CSV table of C-alpha atoms and ligand atoms in Angstrom, one decimal:
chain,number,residue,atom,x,y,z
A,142,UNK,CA,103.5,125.4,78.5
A,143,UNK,CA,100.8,123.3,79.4
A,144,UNK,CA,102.4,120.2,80.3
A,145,UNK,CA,105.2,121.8,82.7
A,146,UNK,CA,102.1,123.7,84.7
A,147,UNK,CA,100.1,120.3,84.8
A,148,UNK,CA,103.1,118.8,86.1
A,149,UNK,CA,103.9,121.0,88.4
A,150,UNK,CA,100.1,121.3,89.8
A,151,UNK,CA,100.4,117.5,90.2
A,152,UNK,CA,103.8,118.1,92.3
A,153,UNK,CA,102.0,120.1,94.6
A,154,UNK,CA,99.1,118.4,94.5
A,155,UNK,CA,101.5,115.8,95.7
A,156,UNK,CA,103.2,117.5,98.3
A,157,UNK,CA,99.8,118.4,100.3
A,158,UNK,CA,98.8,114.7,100.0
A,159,UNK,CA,102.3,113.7,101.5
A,160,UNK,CA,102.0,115.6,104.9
A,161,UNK,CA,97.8,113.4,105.1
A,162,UNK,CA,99.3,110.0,104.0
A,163,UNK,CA,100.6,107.4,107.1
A,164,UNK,CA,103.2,104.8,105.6
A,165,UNK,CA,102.9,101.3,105.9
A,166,UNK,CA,106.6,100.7,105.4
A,167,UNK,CA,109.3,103.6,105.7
A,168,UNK,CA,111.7,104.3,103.0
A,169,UNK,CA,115.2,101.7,103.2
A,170,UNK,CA,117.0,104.5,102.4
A,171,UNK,CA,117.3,108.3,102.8
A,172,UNK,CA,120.9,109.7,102.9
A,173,UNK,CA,120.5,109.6,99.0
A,174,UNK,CA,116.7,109.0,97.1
A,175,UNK,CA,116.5,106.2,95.4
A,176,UNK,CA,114.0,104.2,92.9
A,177,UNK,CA,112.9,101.9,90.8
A,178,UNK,CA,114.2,98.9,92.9
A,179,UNK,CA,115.1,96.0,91.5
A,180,UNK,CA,115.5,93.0,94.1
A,181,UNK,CA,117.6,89.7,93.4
A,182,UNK,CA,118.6,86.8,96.6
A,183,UNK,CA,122.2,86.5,96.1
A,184,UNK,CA,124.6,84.6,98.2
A,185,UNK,CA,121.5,84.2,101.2
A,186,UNK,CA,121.5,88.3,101.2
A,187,UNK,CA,119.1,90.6,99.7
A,188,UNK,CA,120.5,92.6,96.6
A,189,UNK,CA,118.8,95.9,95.7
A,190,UNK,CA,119.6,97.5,92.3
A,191,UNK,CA,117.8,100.7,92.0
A,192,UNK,CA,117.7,104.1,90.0
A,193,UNK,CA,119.7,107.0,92.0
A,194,UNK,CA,117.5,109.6,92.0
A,195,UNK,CA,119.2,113.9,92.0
A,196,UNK,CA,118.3,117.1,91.8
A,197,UNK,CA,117.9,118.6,88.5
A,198,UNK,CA,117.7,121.8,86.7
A,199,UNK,CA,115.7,120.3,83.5
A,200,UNK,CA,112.4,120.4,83.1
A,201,UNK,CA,109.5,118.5,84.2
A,202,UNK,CA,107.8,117.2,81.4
A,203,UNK,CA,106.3,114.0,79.9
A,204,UNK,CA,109.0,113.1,78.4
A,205,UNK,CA,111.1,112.4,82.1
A,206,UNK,CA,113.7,114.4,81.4
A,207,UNK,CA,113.7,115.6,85.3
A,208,UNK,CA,115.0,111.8,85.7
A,209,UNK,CA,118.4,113.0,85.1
A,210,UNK,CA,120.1,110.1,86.8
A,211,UNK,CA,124.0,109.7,86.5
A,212,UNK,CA,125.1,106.4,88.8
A,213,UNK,CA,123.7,103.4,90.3
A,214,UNK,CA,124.7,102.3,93.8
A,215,UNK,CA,123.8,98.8,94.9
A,216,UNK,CA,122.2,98.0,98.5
A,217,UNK,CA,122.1,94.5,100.6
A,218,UNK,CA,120.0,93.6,104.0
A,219,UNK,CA,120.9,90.4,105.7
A,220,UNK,CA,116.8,90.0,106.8
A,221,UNK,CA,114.0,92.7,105.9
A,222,UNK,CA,114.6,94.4,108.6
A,223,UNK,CA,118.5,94.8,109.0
A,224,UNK,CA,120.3,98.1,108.5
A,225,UNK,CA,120.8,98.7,104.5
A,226,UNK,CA,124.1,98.6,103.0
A,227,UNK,CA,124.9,100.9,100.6
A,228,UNK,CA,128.3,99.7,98.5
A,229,UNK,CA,128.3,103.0,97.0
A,230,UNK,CA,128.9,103.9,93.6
A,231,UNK,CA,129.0,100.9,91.0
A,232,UNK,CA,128.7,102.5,87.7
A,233,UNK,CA,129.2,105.9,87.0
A,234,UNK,CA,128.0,107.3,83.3
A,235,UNK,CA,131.5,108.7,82.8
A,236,UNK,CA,132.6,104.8,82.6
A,237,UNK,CA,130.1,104.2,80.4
A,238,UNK,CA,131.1,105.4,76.6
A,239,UNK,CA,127.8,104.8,74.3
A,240,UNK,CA,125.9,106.5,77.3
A,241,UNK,CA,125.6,110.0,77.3
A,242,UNK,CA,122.3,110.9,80.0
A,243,UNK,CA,119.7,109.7,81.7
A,244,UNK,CA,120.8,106.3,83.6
A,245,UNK,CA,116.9,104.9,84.4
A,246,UNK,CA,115.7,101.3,85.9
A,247,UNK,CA,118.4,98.7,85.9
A,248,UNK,CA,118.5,95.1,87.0
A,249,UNK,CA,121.0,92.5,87.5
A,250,UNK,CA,121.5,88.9,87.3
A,251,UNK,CA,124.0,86.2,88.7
A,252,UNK,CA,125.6,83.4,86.5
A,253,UNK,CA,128.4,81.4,86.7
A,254,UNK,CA,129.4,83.5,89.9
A,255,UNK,CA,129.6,86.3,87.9
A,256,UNK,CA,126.9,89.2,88.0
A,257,UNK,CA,125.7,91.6,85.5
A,258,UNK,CA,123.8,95.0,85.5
A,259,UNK,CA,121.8,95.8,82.4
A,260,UNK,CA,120.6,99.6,82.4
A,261,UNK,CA,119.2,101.8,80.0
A,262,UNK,CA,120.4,105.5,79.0
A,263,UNK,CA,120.2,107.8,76.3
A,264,UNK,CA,122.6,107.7,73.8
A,265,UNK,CA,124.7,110.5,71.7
A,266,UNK,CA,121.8,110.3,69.6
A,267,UNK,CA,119.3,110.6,72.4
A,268,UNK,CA,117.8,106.9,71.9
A,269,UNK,CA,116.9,104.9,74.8
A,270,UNK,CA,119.0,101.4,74.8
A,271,UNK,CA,119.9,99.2,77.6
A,272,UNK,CA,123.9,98.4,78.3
A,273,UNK,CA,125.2,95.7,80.4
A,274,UNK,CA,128.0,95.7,83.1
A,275,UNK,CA,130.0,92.7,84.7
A,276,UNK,CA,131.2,92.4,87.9
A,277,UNK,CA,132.3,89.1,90.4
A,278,UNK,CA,130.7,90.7,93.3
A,279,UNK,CA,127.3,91.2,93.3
A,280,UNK,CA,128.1,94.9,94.7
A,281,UNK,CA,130.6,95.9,92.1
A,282,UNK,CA,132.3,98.1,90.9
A,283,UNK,CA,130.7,97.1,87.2
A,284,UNK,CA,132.3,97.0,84.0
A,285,UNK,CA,130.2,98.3,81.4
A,286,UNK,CA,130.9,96.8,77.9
A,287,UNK,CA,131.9,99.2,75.1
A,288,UNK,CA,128.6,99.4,73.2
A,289,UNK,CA,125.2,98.7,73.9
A,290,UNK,CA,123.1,95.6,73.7
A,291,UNK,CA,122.7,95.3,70.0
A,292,UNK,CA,118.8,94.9,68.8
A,293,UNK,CA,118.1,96.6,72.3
A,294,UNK,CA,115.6,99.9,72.9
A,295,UNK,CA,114.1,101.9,75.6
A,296,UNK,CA,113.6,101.2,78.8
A,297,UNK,CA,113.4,99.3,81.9
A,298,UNK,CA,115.4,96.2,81.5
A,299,UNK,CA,114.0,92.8,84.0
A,300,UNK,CA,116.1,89.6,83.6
A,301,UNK,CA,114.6,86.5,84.5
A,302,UNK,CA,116.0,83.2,85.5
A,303,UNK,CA,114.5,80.4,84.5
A,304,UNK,CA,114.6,76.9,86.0
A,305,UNK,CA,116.3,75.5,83.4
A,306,UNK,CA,119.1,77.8,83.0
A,307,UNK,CA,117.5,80.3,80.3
A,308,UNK,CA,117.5,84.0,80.8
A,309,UNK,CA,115.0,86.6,79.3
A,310,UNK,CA,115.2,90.2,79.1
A,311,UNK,CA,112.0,91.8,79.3
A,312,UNK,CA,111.8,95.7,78.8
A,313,UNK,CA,109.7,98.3,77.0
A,314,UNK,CA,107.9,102.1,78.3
A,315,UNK,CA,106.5,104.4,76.9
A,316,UNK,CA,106.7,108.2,76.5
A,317,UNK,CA,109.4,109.2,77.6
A,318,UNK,CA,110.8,105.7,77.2
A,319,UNK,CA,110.1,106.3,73.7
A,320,UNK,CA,108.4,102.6,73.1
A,321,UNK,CA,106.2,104.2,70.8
A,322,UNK,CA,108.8,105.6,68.3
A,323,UNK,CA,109.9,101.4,67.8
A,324,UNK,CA,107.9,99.9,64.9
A,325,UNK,CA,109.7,96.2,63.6
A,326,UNK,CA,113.0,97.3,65.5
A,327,UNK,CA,114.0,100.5,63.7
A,328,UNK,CA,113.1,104.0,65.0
A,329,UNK,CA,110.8,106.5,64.0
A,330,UNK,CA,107.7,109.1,64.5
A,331,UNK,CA,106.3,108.5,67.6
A,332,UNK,CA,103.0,106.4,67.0
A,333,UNK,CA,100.0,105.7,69.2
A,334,UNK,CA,97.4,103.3,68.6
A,335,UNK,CA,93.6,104.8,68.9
A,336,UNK,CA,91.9,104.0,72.0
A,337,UNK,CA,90.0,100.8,70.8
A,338,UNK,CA,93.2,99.6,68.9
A,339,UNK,CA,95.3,96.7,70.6
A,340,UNK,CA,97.8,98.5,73.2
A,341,UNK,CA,101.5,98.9,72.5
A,342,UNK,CA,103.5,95.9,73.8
A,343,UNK,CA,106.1,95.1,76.0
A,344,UNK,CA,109.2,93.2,74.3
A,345,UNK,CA,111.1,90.6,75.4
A,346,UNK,CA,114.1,88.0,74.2
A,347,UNK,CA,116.4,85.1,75.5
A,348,UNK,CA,119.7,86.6,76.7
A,349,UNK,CA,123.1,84.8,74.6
A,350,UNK,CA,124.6,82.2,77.0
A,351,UNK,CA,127.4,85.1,77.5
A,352,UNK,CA,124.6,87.4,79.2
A,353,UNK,CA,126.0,89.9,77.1
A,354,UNK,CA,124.0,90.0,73.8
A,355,UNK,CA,120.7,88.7,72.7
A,356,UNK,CA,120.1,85.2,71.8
A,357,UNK,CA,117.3,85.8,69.8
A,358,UNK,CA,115.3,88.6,67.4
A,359,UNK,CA,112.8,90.5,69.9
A,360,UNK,CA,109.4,89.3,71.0
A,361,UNK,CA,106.2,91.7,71.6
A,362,UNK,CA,104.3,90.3,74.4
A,363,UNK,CA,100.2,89.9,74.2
A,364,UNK,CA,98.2,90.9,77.3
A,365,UNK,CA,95.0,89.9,77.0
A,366,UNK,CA,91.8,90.3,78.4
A,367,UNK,CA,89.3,87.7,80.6
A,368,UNK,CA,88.0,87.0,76.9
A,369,UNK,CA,91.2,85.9,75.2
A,370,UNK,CA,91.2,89.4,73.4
A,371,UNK,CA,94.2,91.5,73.4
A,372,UNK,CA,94.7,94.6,75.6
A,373,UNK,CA,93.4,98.1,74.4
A,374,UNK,CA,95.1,101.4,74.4
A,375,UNK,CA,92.2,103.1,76.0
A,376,UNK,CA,92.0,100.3,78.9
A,377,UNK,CA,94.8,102.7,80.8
A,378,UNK,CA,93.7,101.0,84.7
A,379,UNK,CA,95.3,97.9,82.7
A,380,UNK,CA,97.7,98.3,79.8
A,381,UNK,CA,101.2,98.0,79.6
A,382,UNK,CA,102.7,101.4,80.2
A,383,UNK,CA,106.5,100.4,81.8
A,384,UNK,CA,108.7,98.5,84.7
A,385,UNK,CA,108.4,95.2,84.0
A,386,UNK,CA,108.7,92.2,86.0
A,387,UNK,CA,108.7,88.3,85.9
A,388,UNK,CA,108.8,86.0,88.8
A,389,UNK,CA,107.4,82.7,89.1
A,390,UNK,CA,105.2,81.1,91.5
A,391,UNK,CA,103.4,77.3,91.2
A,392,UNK,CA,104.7,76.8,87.5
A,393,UNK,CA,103.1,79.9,86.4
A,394,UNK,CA,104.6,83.0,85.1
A,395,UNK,CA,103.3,86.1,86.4
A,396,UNK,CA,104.7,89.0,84.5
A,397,UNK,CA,103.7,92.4,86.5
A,398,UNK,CA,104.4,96.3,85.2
A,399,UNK,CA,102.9,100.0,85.7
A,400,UNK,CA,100.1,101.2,83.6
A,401,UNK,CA,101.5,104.8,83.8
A,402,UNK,CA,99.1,107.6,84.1
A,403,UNK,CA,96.7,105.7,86.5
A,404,UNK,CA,99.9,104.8,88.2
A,405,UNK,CA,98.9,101.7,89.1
A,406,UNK,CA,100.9,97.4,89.4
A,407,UNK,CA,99.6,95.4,88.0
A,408,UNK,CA,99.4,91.6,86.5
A,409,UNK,CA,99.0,89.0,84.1
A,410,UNK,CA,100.1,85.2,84.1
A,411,UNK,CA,100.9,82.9,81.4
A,412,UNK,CA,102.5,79.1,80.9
A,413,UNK,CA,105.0,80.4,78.7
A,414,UNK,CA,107.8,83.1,79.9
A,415,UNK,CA,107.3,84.4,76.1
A,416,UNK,CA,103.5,84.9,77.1
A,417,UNK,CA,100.5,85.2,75.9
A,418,UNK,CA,99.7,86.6,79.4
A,419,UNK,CA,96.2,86.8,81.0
A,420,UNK,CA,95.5,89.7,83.2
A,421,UNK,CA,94.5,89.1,86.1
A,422,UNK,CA,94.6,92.3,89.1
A,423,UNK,CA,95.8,94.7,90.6
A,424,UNK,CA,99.0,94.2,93.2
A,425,UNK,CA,99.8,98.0,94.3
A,426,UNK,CA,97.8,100.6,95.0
A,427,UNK,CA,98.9,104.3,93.4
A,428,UNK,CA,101.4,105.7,95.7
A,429,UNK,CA,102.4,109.1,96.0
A,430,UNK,CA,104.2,110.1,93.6
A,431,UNK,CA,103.7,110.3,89.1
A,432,UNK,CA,105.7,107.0,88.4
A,433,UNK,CA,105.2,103.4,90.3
A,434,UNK,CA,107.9,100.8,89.6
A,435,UNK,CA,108.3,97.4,91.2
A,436,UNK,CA,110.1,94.2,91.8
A,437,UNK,CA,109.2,90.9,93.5
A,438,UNK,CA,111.5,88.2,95.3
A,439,UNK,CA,111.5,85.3,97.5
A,440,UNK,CA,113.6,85.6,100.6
A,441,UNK,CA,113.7,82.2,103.1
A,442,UNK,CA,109.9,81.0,101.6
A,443,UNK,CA,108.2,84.9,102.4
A,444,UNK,CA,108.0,87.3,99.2
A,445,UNK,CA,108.5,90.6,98.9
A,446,UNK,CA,107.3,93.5,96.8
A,447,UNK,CA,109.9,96.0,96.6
A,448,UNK,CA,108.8,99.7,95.2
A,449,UNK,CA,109.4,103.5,95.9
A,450,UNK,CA,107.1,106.6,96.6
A,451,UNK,CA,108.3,110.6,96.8
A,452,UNK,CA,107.4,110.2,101.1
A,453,UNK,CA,111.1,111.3,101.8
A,454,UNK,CA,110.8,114.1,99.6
A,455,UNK,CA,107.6,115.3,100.1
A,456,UNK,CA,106.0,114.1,96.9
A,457,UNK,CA,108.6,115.4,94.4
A,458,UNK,CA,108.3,113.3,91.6
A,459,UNK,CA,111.2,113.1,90.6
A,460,UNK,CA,113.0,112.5,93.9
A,461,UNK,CA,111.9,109.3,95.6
A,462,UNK,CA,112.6,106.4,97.8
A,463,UNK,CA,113.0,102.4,97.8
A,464,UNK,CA,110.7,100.5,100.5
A,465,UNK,CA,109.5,96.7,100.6
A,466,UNK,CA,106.7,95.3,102.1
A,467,UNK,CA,105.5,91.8,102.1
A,468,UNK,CA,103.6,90.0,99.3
A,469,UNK,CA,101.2,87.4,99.8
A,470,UNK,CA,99.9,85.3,97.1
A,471,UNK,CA,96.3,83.7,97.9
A,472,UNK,CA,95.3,79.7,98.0
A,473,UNK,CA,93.9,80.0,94.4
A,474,UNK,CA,97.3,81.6,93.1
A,475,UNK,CA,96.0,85.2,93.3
A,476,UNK,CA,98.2,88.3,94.4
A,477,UNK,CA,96.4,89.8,97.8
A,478,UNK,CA,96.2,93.6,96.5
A,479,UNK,CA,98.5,96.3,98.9
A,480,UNK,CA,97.6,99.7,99.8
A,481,UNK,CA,100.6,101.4,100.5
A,482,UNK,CA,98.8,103.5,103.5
A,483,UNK,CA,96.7,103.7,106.0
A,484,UNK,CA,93.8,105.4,105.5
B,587,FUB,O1,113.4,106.2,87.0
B,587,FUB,C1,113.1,106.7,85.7
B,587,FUB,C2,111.9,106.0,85.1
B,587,FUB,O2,110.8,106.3,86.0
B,587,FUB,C3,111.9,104.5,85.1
B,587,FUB,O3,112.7,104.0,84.1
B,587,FUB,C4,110.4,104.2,85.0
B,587,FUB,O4,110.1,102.9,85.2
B,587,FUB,C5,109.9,105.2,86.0
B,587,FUB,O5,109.9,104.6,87.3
């Protein structure tokens, strides 16, 4: 079928590129490949949560089901450049009962000294939602709660803490992350706006003061252009596609994500953690590799981007690697665009 041979002619397409390509930054990571990194400062360390990437027997298709992932283990580094921790597995899909396959992105967040992991998986009925876990270490072992977030779909969960004690949960992908089967919170046929129809949005909504449910009914999220106009599906170097992220820097929000097939991070800033955003560049450069996914922190006043490529695995798609490299935003608020190699 077509889309297995186009996939696979990418995979070798990237495994040539891999042996021509000079890292800027070497993987954190390699007894075990890892992705999707999702960075948090906790106790004066640096937390990562990221996807465990294995080996699979299923195909590669569109719909990611080569991402076959089973566990999360959690990492910590002292400073950027000590030796990684891994703490070894701190959810396992077995513990989890609503959660049948398919463990993708997670992210965690810290309250009250207590620290939760949301995560998304397929279900019995093969539906995308996002579960949460509790732990009081940062590291683990996590808890998983019975049942799934309810009101909660697809992918790619980012929690946000804002300044005033407020939490958001930002998700949404597409494809395989099956954003596009989600009209008004129920499921059904897939549906794709035409190319010069507003894009499919990412969602969003205030976390309960529990952490465990949501506080609120789910919000899309406009990304709009220089013009105040929203976002097209055909604009694919600039729509939504997945990974979401939110940090803040000088009272703005900047709320940053993949556009997918041109595999590129991007971002858009808005006063308002419920958006509209206005999109404003490019922060990451494609990296080798089909999927890009991202997270920024603050560690003692430097920030961080954190990311993967397939470098370890010589471009295998579906088997990559964690890295971070430093982040600078410019005088006029700007993010300073990285290439991931040298040339
Ligand atoms: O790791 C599986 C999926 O690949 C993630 O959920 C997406 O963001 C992409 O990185």
């Amino acid at each position: 079928n077509n889309i297995n041979s186009d996939a696979e002619a990418v995979n070798k397409k990237d495994l040539a590129r891999a042996g021509h390509l000079q890292q800027k930054s070497l993987p954190l990571v390699s007894h075990i490949y890892t992705a999707d990194p999702s960075a948090h400062v906790f106790n004066d360390k640096i937390y990562i949560y990221p996807s465990h990437d294995i080996e699979s027997d299923k195909p590669l298709n569109d719909d990611g089901d080569h991402f076959d992932m089973r566990d999360y283990h959690v990492f910590s580094l002292n400073e950027p450049d000590a030796k990684v921790i891994d703490h070894g597995c701190a959810l396992d899909i077995n513990e989890v009962k609503w959660a049948e396959r398919q463990m993708w992105a997670p992210d965690a967040a810290q309250k009250d000294g207590k620290y939760y992991l949301y995560f998304p998986a397929r279900d019995y009925d093969g539906l995308f939602r996002i579960g949460v876990a509790s732990s009081n270490q940062p590291e683990g072992p996590f808890k998983a709660e019975p049942s799934y977030i309810k009101g909660t779909y697809s992918i790619d969960p980012a929690v946000y803490e804002d300044k005033d004690g407020s939490y958001y949960m930002y998700f949404g992908g597409l494809w395989g992350g099956q954003l596009q089967n989600w009209h008004k919170s129920s499921y059904g046929p897939e549906q794709y706006p035409a190319n010069d129809e507003p894009a499919l949005k990412p969602r969003m909504a205030k976390l309960s003061p529990d952490m465990l449910s949501l506080d609120e009914e789910v919000h899309e999220i406009s990304i709009l252009d220089e013009y105040g106009n929203e976002l097209l599906a055909g604009d694919t170097d600039r729509r939504y596609f997945e990974g979401p992220w939110l940090h803040k820097y000088k009272e703005k929000y900047y709320f940053s994500y993949s556009t997918g097939e041109t595999h590129k991070i991007v971002y858009a800033t808005s006063e308002s953690p419920y958006g509209p955003f206005t999109y404003q560049g490019l922060i990451l450069e494609p990296v080798l590799g089909w999927t890009t996914h991202h997270s920024i922190a603050k560690f003692k006043g430097k920030w961080y981007l954190f990311y993967h490529d397939t470098m370890l695995s010589g471009g295998q798609t579906h088997l990559r690697n964690i890295k971070m490299i430093e982040l600078t935003h410019k005088e006029d608020g700007s993010i300073q665009t990285i290439s991931p190699y040298f040339n």
